[in-house]
Coordinates of N, CA and C in Angstrom, one line a residue:
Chain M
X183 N 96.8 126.5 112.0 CA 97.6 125.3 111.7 C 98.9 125.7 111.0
X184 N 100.2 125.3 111.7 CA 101.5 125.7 111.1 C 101.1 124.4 109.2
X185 N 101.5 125.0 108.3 CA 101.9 124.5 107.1 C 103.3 124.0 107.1
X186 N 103.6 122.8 106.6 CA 105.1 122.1 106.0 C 105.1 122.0 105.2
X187 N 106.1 122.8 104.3 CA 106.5 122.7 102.9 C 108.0 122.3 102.9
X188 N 108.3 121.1 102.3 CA 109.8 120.5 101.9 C 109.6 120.9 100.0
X189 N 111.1 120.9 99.9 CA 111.7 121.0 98.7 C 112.6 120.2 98.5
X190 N 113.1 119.8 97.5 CA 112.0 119.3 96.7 C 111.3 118.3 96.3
X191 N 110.6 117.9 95.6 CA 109.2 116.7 95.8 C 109.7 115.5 95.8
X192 N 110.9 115.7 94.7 CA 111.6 114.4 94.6 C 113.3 115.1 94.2
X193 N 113.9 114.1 94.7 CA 115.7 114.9 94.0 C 116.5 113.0 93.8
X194 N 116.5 113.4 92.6 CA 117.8 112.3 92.3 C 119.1 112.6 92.6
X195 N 119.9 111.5 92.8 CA 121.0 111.8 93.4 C 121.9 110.4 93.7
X196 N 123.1 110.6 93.1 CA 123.9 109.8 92.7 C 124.4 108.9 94.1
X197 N 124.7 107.6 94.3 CA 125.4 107.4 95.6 C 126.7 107.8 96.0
X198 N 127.3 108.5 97.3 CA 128.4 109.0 97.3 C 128.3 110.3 97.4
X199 N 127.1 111.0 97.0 CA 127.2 112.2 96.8 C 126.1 112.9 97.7
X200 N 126.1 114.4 97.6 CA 125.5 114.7 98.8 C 124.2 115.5 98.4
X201 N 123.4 115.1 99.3 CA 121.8 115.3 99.1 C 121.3 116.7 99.8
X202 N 120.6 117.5 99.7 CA 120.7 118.9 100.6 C 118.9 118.9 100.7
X203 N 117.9 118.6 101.4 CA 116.4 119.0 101.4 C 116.3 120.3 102.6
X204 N 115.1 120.5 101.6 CA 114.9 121.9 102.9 C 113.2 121.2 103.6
X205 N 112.9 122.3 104.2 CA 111.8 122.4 104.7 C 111.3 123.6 105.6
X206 N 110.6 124.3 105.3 CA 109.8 125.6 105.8 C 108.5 125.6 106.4
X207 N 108.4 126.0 107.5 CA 107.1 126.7 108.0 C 106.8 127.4 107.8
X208 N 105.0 127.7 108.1 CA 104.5 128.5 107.9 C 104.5 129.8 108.9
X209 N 105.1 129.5 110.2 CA 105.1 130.1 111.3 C 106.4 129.7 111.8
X210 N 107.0 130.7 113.0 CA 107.9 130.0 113.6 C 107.6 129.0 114.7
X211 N 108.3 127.8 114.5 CA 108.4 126.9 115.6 C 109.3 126.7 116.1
X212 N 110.8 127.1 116.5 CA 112.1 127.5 117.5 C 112.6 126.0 116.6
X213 N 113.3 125.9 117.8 CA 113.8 124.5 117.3 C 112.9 123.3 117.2
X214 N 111.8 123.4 117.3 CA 111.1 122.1 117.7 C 110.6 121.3 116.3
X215 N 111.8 120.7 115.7 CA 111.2 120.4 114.3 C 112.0 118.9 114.0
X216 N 111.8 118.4 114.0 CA 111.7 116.9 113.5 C 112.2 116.4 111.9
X217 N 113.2 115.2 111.1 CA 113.0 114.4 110.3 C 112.7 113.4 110.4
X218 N 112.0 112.9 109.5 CA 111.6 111.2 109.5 C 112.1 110.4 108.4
X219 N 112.4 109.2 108.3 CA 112.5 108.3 107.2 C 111.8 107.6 106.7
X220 N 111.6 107.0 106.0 CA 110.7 106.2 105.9 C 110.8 105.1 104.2
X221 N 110.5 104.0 104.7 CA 111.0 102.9 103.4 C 109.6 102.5 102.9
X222 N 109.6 102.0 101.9 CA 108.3 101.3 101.4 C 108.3 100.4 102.6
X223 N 106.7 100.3 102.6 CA 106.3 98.9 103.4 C 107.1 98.9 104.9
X224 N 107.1 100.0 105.4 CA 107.8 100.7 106.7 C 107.1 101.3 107.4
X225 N 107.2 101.6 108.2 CA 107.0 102.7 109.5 C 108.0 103.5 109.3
X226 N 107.6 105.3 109.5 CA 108.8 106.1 109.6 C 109.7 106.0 110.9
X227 N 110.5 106.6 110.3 CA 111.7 106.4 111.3 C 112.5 107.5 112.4
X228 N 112.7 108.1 113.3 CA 112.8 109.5 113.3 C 114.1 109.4 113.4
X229 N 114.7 110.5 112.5 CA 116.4 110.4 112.6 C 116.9 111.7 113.3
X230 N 116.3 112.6 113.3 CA 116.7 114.4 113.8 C 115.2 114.1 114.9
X231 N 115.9 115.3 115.7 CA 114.8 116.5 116.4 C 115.4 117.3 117.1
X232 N 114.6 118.5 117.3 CA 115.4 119.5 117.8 C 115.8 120.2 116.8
X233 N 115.5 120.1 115.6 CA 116.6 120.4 114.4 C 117.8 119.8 113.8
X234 N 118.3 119.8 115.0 CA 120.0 119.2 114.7 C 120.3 118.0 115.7
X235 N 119.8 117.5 116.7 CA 120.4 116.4 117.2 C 120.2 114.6 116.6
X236 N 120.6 114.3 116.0 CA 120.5 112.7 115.7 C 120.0 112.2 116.6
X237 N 119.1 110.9 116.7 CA 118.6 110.2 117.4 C 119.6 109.0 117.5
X238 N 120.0 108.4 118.6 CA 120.9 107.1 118.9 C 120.5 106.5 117.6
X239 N 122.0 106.3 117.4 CA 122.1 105.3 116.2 C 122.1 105.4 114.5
X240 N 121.4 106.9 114.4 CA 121.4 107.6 113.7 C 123.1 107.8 112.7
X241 N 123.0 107.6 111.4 CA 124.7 107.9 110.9 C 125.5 109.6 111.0
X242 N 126.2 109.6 111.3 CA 126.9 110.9 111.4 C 127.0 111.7 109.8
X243 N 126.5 111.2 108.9 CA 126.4 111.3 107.1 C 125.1 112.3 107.4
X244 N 124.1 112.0 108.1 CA 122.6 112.4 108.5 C 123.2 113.9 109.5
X245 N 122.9 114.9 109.0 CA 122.8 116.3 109.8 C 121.7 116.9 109.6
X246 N 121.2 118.1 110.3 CA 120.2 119.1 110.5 C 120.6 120.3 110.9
X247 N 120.2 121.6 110.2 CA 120.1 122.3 110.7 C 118.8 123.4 110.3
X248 N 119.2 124.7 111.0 CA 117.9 125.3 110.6 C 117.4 126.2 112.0
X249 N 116.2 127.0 112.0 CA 115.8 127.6 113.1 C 114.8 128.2 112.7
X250 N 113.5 129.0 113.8 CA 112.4 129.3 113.1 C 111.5 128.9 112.0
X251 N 112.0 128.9 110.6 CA 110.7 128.8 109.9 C 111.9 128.1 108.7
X252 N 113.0 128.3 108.2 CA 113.6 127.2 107.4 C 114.9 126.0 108.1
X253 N 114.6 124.9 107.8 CA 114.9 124.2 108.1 C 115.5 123.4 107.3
X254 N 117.3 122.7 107.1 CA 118.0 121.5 106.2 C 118.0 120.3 106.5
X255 N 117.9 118.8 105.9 CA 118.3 117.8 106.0 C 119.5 117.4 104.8
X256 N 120.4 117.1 105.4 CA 122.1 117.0 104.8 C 122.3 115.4 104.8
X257 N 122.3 114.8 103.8 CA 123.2 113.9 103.7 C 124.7 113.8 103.1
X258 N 125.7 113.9 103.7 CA 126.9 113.7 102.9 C 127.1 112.8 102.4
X259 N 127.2 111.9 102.4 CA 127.7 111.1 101.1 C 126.3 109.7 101.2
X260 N 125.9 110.2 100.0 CA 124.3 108.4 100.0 C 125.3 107.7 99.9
X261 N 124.4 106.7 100.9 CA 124.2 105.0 101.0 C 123.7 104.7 100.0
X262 N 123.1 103.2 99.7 CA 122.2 102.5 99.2 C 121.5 102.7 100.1
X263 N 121.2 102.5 101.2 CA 120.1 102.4 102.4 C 119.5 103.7 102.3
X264 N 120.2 104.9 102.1 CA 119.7 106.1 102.4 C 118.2 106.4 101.2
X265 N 118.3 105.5 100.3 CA 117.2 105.9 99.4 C 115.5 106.0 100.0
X266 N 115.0 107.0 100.3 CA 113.7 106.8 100.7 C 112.8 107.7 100.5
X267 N 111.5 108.3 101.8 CA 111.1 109.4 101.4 C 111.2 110.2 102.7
X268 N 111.7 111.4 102.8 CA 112.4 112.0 104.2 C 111.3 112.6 104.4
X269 N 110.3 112.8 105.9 CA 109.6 113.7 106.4 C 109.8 115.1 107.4
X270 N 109.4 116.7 107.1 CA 109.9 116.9 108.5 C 108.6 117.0 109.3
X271 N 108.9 117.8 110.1 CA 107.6 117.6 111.0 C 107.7 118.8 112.2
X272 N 106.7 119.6 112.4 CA 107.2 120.4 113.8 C 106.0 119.8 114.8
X273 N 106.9 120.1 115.9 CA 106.3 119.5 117.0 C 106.1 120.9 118.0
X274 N 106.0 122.4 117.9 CA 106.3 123.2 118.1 C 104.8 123.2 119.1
X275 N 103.4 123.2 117.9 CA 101.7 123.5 118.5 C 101.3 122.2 117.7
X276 N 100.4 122.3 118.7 CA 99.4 121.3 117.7 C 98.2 122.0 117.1
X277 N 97.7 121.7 116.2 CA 98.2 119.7 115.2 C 99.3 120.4 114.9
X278 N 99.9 119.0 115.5 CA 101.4 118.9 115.1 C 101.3 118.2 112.9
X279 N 102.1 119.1 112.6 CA 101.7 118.8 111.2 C 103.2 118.5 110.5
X280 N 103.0 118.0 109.2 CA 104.2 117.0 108.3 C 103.9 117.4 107.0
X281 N 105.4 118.1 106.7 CA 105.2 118.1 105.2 C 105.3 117.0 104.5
X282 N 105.0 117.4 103.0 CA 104.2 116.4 101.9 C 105.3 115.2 102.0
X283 N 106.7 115.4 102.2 CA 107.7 115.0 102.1 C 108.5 115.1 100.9
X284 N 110.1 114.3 100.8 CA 110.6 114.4 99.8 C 111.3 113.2 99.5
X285 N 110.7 112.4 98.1 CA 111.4 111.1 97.8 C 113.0 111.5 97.1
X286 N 114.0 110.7 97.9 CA 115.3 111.2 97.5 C 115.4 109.7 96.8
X287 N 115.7 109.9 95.6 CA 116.0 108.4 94.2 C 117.3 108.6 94.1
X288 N 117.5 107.2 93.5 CA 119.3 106.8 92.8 C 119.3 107.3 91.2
X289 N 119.9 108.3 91.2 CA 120.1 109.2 90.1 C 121.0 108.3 89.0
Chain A
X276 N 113.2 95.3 123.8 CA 112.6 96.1 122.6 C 111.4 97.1 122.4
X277 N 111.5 98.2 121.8 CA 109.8 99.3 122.3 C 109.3 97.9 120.7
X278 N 107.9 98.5 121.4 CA 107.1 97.3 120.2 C 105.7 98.2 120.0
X279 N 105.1 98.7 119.0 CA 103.9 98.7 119.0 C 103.4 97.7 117.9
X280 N 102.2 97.6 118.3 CA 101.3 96.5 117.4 C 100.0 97.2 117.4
X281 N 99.8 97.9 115.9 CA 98.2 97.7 115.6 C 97.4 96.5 115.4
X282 N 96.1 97.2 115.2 CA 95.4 95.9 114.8 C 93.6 96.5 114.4
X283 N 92.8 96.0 113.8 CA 91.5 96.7 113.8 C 91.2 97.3 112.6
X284 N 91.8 97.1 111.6 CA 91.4 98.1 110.2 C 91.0 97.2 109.5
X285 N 89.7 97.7 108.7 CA 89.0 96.7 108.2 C 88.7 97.3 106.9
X286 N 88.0 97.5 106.0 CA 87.2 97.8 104.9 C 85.7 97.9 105.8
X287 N 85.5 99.0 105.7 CA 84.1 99.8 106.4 C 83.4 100.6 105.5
X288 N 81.9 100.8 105.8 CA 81.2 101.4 105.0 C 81.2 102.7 105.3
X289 N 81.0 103.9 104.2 CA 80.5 105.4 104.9 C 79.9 105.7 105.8
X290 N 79.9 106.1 107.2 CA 78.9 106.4 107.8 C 79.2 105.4 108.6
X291 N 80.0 104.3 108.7 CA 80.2 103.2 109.6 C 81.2 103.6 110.5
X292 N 81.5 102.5 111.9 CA 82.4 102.3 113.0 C 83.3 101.5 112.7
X293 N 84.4 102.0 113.9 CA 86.0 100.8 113.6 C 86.1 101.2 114.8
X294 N 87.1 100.5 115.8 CA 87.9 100.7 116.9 C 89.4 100.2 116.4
X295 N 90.2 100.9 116.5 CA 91.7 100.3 115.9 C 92.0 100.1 117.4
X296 N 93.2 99.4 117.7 CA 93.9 99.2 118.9 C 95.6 99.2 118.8
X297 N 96.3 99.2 119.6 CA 97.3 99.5 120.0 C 97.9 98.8 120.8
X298 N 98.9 97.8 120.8 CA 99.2 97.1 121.8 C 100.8 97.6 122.1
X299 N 101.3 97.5 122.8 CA 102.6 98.2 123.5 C 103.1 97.3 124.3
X300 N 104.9 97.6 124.2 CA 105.3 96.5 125.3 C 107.3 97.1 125.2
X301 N 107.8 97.0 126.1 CA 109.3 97.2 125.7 C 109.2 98.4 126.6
X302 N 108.3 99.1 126.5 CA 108.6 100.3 128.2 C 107.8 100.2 129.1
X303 N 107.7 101.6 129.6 CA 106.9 101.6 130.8 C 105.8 102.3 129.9
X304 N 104.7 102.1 129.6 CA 103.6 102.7 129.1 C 103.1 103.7 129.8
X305 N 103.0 104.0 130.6 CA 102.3 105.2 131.2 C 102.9 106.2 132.0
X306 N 104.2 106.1 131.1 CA 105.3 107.3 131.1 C 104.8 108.2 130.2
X307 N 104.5 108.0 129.1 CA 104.7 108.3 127.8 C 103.0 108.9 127.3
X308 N 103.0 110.3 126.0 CA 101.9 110.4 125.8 C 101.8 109.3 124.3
X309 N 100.7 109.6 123.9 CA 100.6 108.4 122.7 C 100.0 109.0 121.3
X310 N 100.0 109.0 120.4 CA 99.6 109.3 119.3 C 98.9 108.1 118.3
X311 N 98.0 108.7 117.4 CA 97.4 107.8 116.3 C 98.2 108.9 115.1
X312 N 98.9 108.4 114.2 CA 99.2 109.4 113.1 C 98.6 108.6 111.6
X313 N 98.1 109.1 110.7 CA 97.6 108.3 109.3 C 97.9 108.7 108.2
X314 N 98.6 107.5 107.5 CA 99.0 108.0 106.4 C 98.2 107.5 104.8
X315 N 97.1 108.9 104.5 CA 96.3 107.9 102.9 C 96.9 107.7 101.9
X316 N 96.6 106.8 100.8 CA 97.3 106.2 100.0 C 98.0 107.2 99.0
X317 N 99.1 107.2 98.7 CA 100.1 108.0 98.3 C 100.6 109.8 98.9
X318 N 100.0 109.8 99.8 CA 100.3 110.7 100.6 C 101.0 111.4 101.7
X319 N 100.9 112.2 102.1 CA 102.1 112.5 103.7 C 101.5 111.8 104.9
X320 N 102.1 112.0 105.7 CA 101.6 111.7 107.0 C 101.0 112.8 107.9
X321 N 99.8 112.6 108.5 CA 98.8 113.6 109.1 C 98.4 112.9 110.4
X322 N 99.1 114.2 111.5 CA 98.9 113.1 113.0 C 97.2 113.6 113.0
X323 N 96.7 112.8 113.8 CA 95.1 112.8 114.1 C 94.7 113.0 116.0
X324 N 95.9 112.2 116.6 CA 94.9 112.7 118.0 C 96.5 112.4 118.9
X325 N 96.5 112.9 120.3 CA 96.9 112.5 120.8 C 96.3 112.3 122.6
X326 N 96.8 111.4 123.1 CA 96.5 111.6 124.9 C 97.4 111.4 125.4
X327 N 97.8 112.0 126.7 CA 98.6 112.1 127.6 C 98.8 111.0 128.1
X328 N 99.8 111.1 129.1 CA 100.3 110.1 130.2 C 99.2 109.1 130.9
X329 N 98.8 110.0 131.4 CA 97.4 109.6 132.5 C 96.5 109.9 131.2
X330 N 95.9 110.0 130.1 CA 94.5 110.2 129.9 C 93.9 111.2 129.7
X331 N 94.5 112.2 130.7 CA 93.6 113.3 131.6 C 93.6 114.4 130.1
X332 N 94.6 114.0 129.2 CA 94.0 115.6 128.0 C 94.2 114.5 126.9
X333 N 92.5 115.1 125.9 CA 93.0 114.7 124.4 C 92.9 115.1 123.5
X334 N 93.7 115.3 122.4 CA 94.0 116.5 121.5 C 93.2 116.1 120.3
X335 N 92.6 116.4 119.0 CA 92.2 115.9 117.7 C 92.7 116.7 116.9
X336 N 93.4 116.5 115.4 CA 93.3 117.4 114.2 C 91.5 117.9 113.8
X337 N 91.3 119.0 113.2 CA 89.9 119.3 113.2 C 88.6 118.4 112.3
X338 N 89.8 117.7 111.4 CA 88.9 116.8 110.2 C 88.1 115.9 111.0
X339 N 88.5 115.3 112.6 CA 88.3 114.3 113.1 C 87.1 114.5 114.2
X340 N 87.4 115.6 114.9 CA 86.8 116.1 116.0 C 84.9 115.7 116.4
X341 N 84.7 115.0 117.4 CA 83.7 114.9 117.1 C 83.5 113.5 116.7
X342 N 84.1 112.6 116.1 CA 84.0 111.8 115.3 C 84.7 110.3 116.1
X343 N 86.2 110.9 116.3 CA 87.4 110.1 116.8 C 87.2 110.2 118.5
X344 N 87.6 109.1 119.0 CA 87.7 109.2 120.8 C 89.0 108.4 121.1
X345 N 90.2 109.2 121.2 CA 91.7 108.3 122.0 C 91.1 107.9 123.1
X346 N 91.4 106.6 123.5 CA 92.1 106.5 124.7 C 93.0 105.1 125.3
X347 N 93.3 104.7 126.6 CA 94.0 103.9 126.7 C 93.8 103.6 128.0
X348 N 94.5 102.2 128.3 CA 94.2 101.2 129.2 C 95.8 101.1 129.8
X349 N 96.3 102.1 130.5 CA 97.9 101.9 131.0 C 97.7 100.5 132.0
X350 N 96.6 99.8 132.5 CA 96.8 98.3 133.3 C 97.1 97.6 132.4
X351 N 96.5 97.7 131.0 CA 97.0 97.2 129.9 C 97.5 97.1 128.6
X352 N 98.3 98.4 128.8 CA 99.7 99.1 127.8 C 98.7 99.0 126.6
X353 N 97.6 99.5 126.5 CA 96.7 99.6 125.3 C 96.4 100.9 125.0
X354 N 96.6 101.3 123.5 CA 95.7 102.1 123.2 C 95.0 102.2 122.4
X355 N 93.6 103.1 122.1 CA 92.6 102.7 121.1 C 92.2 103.6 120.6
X356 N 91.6 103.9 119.6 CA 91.0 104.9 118.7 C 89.8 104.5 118.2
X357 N 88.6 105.3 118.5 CA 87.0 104.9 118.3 C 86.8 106.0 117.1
X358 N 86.5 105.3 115.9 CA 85.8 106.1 115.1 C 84.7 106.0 114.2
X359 N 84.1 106.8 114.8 CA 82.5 106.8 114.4 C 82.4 108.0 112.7
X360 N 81.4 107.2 112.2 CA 80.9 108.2 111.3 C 82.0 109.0 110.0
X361 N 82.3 107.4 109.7 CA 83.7 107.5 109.0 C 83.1 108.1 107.4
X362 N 84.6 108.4 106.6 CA 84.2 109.0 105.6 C 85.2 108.8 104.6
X363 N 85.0 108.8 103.0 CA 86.0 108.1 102.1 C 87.5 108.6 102.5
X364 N 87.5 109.6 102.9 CA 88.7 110.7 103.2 C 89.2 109.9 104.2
X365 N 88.8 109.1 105.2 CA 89.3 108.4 106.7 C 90.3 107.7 105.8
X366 N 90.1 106.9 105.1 CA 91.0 105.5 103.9 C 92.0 106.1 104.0
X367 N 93.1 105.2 104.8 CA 94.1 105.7 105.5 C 94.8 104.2 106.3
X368 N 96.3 104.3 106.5 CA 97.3 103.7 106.7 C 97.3 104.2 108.4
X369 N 96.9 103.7 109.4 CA 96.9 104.3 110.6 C 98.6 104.1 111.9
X370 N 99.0 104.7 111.9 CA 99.8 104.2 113.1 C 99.6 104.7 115.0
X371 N 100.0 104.0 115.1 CA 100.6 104.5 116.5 C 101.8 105.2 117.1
X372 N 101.7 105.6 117.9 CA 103.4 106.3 117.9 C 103.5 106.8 119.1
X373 N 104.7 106.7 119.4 CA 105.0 106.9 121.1 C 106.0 107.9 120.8
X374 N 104.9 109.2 121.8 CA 106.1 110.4 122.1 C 107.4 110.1 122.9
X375 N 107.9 110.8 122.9 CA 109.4 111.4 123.8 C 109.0 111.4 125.4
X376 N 107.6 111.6 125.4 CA 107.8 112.5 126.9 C 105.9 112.2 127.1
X377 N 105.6 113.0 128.5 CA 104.5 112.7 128.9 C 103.6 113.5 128.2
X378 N 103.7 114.2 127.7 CA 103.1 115.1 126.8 C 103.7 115.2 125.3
X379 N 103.2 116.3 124.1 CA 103.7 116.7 123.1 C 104.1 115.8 122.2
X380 N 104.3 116.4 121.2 CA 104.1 115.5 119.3 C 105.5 115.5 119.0
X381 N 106.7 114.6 119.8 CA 107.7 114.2 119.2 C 107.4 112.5 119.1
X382 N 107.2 112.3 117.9 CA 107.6 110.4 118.0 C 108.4 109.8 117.4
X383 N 108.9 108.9 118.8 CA 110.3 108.3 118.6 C 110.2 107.0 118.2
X384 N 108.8 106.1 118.4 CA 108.5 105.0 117.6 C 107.3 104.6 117.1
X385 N 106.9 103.8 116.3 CA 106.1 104.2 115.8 C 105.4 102.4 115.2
X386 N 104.2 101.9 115.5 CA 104.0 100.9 114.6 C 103.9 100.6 113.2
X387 N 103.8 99.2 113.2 CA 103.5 99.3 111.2 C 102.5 99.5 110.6
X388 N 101.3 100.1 111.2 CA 100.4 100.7 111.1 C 99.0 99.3 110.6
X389 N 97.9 99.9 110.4 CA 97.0 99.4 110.6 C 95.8 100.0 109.3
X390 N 96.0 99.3 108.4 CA 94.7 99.7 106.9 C 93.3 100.1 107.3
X391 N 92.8 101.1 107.0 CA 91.5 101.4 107.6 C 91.0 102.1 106.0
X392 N 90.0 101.2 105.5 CA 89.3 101.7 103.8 C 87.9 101.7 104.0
X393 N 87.2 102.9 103.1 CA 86.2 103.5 103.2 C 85.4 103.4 102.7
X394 N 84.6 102.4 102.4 CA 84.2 102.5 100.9 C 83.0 101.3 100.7
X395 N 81.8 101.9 99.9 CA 80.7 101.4 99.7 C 81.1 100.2 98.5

């Protein structure tokens, strides 16, 4: 089973300003790696896959990159909206597996 | 609109059954493969099974194996999840989730999931 480990657990961070998460495998999985969003009292949301492609509708603030085994989620400048808890995810083998995540707060 | 709708989580005893279900509507359902993903209370998310397009393959995380049976009713955009021989660990936030494609673990939507608690 590939392991997901994001960093870090939680990051405060001011609105306006830019938010940087990682996430690593335990194995390589190419590009096949996934972000999620997700709000209290929600369903996640998928915003990346592939690493870097936005999903329709997705903000251009929201980037990815990354390859093999480390992986970024970039926000340039927080919303209010942006506050949540970001998942990644490889879709590479199954079990397809998800790190712990990372709750990004209003600093 | 893509739509899922759980439904079926109950407060169950150790050692007891549930059938969760999945109702679907806004695509073609039997385009698509399907997933159950669960998330326990304060925790990440951990997918649990998936089935294909047609049915014909189904995948389990190992916790479950044995235990859990996917499947689905493409005459009627259903899917379901049989689990037998549950355990405090199952107490879990269940969803559904619809891959990208007819196979493999991208999901692009996902229901509001469905409460499933374990407990004597």
């Amino acid at each position: 089973e590939i392991v997901m480990t994001q960093s870090p657990a939680t990051l405060s961070v001011s609105p306006g300003e830019r938010a940087t998460l990682s996430c690593r495998a335990s194995q390589i999985v190419g590009g096949n790696l996934a972000w999620y969003q997700q709000k209290p009292g929600q369903a996640p949301r998928l915003l990346i896959f592939g690493a870097s492609t936005r999903t329709t509708g997705i903000p251009a603030r929201f980037s990815g990159s990354g390859s093999g085994t480390e992986f970024t989620l970039t926000i340039s400048s927080l919303q209010s909206e942006d506050f949540a808890v970001y998942s990644c995810q490889q879709y590479n083998n199954w079990p397809y597996t998800f790190g712990q995540g990372t709750k990004l707060e209003i600093k | 609109e893509v739509q899922l709708v759980e439904s079926g989580g109950v407060v169950v005893q150790p050692g007891g059954s549930l059938r969760l279900s999945c109702a679907a509507s806004g695509f073609t359902f039997d385009d698509y493969a399907m997933h159950w993903v669960r998330q326990a209370p304060g925790r990440g998310l951990e997918w649990v099974s998936l089935i294909t397009w047609d049915g014909g393959s189904t995948y389990y995380t190992d916790s479950v194996k044995g235990r859990f049976t996917i499947s689905r009713d493409n005459s009627k955009n259903s899917l379901s999840l049989q689990m037998n021989s549950l355990r405090a660990e199952d107490t879990a936030l269940y969803y559904c989730a619809k891959a990208v494609a007819a196979t493999g673990g991208l999901f692009d939507c996902w229901g509001q999931g469905t409460l499933v608690t374990v407990s004597s």
